[in-house]
Every structure is written in C-alpha cells, then in structure tokens.
mmCIF file of C-alpha atoms in Angstrom:
data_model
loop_
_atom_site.group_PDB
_atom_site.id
_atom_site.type_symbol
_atom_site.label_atom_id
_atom_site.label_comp_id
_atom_site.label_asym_id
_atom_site.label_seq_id
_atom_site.Cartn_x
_atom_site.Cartn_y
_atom_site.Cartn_z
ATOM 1 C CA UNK A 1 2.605 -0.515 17.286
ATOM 2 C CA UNK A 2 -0.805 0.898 16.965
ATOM 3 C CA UNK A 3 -3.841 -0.047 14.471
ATOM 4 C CA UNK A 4 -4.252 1.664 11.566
ATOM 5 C CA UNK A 5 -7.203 3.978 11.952
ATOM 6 C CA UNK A 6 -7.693 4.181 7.909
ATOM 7 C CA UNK A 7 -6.093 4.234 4.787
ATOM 8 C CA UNK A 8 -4.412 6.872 4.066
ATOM 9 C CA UNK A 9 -5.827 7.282 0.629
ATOM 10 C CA UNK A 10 -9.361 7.403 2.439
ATOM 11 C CA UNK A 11 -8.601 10.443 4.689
ATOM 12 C CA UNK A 12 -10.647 13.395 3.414
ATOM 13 C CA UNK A 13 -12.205 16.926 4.847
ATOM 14 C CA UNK A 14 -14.939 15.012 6.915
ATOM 15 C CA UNK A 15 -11.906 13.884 9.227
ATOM 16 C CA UNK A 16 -10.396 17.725 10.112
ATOM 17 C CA UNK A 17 -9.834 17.665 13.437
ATOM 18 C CA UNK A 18 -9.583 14.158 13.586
ATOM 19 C CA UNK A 19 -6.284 11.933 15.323
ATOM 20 C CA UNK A 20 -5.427 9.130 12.988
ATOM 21 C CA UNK A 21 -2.998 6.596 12.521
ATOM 22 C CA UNK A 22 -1.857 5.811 9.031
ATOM 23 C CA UNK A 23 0.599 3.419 7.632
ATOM 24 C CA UNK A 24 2.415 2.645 4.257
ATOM 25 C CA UNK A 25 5.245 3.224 2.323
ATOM 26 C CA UNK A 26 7.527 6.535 2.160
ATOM 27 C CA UNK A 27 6.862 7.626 -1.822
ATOM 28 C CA UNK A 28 8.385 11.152 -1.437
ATOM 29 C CA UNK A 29 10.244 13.140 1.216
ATOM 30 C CA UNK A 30 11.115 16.941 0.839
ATOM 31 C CA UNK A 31 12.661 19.018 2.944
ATOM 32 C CA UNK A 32 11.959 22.611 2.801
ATOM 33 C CA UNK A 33 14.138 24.642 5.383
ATOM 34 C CA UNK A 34 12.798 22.588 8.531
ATOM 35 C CA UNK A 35 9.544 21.559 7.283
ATOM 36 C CA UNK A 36 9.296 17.611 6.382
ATOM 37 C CA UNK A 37 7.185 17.223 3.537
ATOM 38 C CA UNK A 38 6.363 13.144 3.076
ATOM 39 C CA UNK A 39 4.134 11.549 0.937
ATOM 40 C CA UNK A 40 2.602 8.141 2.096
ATOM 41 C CA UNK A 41 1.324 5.906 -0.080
ATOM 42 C CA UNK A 42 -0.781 2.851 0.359
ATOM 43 C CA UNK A 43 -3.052 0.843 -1.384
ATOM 44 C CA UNK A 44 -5.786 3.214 -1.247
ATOM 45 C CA UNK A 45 -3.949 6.187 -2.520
ATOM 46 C CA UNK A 46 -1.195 8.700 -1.427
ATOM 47 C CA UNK A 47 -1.529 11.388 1.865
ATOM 48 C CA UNK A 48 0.685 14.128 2.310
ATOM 49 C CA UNK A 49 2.406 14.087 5.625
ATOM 50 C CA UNK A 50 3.627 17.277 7.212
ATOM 51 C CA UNK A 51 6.715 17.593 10.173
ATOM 52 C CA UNK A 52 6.994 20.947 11.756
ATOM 53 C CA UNK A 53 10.003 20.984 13.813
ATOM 54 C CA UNK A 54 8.390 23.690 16.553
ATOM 55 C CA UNK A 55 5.400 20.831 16.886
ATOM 56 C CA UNK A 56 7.238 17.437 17.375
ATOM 57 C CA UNK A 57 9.896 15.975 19.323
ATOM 58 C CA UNK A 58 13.985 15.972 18.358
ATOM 59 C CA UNK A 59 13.685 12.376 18.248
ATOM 60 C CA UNK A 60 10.640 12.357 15.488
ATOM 61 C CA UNK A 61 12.487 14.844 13.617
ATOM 62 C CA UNK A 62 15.943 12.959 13.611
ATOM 63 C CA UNK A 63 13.674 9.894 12.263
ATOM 64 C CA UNK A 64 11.881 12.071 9.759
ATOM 65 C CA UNK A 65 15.518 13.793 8.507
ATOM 66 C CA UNK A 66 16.035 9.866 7.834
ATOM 67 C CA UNK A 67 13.563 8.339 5.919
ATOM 68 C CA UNK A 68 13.856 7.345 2.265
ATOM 69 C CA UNK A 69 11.805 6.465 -0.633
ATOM 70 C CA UNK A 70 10.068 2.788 -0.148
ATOM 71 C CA UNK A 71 10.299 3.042 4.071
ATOM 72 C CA UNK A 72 7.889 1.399 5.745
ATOM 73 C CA UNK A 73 6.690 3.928 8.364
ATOM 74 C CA UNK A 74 3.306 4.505 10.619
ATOM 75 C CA UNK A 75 2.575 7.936 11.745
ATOM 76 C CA UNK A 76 -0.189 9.450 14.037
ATOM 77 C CA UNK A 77 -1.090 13.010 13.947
ATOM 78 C CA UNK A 78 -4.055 15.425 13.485
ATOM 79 C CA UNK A 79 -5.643 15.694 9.953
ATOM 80 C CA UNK A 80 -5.772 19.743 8.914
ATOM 81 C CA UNK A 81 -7.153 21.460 6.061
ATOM 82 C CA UNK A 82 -4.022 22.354 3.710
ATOM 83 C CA UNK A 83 -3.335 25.651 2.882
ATOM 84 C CA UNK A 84 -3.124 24.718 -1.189
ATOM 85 C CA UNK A 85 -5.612 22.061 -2.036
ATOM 86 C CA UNK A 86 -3.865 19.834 -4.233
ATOM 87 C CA UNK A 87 -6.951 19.244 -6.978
ATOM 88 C CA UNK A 88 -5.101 15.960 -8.887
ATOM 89 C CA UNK A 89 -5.435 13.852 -5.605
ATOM 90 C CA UNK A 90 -8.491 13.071 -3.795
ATOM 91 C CA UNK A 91 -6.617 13.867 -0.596
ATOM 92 C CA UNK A 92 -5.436 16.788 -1.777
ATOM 93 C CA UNK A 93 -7.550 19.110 0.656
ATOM 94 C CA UNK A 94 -6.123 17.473 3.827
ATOM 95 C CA UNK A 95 -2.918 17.055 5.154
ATOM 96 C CA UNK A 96 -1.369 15.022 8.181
ATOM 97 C CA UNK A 97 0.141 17.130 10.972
ATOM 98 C CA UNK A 98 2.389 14.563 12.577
ATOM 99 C CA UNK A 99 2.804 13.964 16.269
ATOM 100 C CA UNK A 100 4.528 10.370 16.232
ATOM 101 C CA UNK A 101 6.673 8.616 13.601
ATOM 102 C CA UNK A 102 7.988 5.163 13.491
ATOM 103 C CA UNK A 103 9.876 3.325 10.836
ATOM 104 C CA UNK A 104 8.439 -0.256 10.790
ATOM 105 C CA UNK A 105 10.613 -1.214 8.177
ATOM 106 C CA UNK A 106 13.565 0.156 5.955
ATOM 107 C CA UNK A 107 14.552 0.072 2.589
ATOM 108 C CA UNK A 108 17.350 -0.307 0.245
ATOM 109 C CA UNK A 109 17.284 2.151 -2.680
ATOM 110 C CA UNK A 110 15.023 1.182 -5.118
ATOM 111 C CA UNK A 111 16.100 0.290 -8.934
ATOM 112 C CA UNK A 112 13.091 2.123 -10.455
ATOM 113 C CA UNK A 113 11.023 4.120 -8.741
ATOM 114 C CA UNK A 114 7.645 3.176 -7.654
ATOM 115 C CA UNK A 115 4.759 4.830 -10.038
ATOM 116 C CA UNK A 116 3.092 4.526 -13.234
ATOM 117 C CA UNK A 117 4.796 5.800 -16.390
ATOM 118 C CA UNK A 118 8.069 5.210 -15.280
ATOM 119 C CA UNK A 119 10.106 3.670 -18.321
ATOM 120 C CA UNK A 120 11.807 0.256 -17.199
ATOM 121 C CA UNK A 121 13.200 -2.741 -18.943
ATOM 122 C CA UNK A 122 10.858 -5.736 -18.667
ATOM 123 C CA UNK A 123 13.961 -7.828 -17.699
ATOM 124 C CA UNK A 124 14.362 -5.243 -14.159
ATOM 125 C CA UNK A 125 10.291 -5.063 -14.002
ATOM 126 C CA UNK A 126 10.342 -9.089 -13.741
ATOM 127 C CA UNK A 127 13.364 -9.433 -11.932
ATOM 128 C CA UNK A 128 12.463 -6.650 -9.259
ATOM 129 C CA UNK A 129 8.234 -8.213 -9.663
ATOM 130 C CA UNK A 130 7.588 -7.456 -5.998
ATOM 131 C CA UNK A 131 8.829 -3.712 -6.196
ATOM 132 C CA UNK A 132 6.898 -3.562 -9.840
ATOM 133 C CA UNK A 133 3.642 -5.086 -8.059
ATOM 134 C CA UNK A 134 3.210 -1.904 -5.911
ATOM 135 C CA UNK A 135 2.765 0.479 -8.900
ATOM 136 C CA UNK A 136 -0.787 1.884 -8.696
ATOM 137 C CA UNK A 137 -1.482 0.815 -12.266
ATOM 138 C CA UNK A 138 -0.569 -2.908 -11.279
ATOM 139 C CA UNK A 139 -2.521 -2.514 -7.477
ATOM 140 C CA UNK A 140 -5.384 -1.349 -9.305
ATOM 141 C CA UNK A 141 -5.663 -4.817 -11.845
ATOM 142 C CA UNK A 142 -5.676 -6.765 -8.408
ATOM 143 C CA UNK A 143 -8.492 -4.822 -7.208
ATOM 144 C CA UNK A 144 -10.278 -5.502 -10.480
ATOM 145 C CA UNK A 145 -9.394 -8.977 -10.364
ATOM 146 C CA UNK A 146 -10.957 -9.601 -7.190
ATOM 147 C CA UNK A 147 -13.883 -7.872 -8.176
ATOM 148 C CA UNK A 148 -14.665 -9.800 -11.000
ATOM 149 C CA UNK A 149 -13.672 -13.376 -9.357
ATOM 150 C CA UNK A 150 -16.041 -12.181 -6.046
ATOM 151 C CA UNK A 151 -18.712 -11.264 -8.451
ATOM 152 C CA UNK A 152 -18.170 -14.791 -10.220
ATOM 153 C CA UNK A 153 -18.209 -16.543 -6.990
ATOM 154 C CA UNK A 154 -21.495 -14.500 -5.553
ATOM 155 C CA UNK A 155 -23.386 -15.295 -8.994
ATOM 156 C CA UNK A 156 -22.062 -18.818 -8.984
ATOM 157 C CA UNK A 157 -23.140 -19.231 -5.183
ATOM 158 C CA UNK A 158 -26.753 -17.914 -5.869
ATOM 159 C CA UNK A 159 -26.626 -20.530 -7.993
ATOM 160 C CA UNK A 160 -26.083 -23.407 -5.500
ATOM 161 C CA UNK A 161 -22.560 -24.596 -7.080
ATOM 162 C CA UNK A 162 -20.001 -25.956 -4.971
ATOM 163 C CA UNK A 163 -16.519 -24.800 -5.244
ATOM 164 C CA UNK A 164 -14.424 -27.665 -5.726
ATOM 165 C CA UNK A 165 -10.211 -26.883 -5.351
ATOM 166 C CA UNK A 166 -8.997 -28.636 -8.693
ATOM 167 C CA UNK A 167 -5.881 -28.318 -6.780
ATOM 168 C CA UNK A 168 -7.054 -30.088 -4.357
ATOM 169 C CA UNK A 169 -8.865 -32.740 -6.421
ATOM 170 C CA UNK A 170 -5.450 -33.375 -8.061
ATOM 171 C CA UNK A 171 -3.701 -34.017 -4.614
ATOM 172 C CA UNK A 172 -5.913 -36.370 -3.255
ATOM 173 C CA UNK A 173 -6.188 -38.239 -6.269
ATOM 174 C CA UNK A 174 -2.357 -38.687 -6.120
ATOM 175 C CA UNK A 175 -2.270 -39.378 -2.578
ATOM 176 C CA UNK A 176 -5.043 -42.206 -2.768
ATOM 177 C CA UNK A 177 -2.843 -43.864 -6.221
ATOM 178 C CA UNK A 178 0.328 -44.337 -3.441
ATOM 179 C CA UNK A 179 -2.287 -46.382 -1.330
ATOM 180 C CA UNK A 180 -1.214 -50.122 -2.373
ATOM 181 C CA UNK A 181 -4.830 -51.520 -2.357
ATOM 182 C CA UNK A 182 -5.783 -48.563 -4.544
ATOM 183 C CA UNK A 183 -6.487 -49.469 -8.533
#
C-alpha cells in the first residue's frame, strides 16, 4: 500500500504532469465502450478517474470492470488536463490517467446512495448513520464543527484556561468514592 500523495478533491491544473496517489471511495463508475470512467470521492471532494484499456494492464482492467459504488480503492496514475472541463467541480479541469488500481476494501450495495439531496426516510438515514455520515452536506458540518471548537480552544488557550475533561472529573471522582477510607 502506498501513501496518499493528496486528496483527491485537492488535485488541480498546477499538478499536470504530476504522478499521484489518491484514495477514497468509488462514487460512480461508467463504462463507455472500453474506457473506465470512475469518480473518487473523499473528504476533500470528488476526482474523475480515467482507465484506458491500451494504457494499463489486463489485471487493472479486470479490477476496474469490478468495482462498485462505495469501494474502497487507491489508484496511482498521471494527472492530465481533460478534454471537457467540468465547470461545477473544482477538479473539473483535471483528470486521473490511471496506471495502478487496488481495491482496499469492498462494499455491499448501498441502501441509499451516497450524496446530498437524495430523499431517504429518517428511520434508514439513522439506521444506516455511518453510510449517511459520508454525505458531503453532513462531512462538511464536521469540518465546521471543528472549526469552531479549534477556534474556541485557541481563544480559550490565549487566555491561559486549562482544559479540564468533565469526563474525566466524573471518573475519578467515582473511582476515589469506592476507596473505603474515602468520605
């Protein structure tokens, strides 16, 4: 397994020409008449993935004939200019010409599929929480979250104040009330 060399939603036109490896989940995988088309999402944003049969091995283009939506794959390739810039994605000028493919992970098929406006019960959204939790709508309130509690926790540092676990507080406290010569 190799590092990541970025996120895949971070790849952009300053890294033509560049070999990266990129990892994430398979969100969409089209097959038109021998070319692979696969979009790979992460938590940064989604990359378009291409597989040209006359540029990659039989064996990467068995595994790319095989992957499905919600895969957990990591791919290494060249990053090219695309012949269509895609406008509604910020990597929509770039595309990943794919050398080597491997499936890290597989997945069942999904009950809902993984993006925003997709119209789901909230009984399957909390049941099926960890597939809901990788929407980008939901990945981008974590983000937010953690910026505001880092920003808290900066101010609140510059400040001198000591974090104190209440968590923690509360478990010791318990632990010292078992002692027997405690009050």
């Amino acid at each position: 397994m190799k590092e990541r060399s970025l996120y895949a939603g971070r790849v952009r036109s300053e890294h033509i020409g560049e070999e990266v490896t990129l990892k994430g989940w398979v969100a969409r995988r089209r097959d038109l008449g021998g070319l692979i088309f696969i979009d790979l999402r992460d938590r940064e944003g989604v990359m378009q993935l291409v597989i040209n049969p006359e540029e990659v091995s039989k064996e990467v283009m068995a595994t790319a004939e095989s992957l499905r939506s919600e895969f957990v794959i990591e791919v290494t390739g060249l990053v090219a200019a695309r012949e269509q810039e895609n406008k509604n994605l910020p990597t929509g000028a770039v595309e990943l010409k794919v050398s080597e493919l491997t499936v890290l992970n597989e997945a069942k098929t999904t009950p809902f599929e993984i993006k925003d406006g997709v119209e789901v019960s909230d009984d399957n959204r909390l049941r099926y929480r960890y597939l809901d939790l990788r929407r980008p709508e939901m990945l981008e309130n974590f983000k937010l979250r953690a910026k505001v509690t880092h920003s808290i926790r900066n101010y609140l540092d510059e400040l001198e104040f000591i974090g104190a676990s209440v968590k923690g507080i509360f478990m010791h406290f318990l632990k010292v009330r078992r002692l027997p010569s405690s009050f």
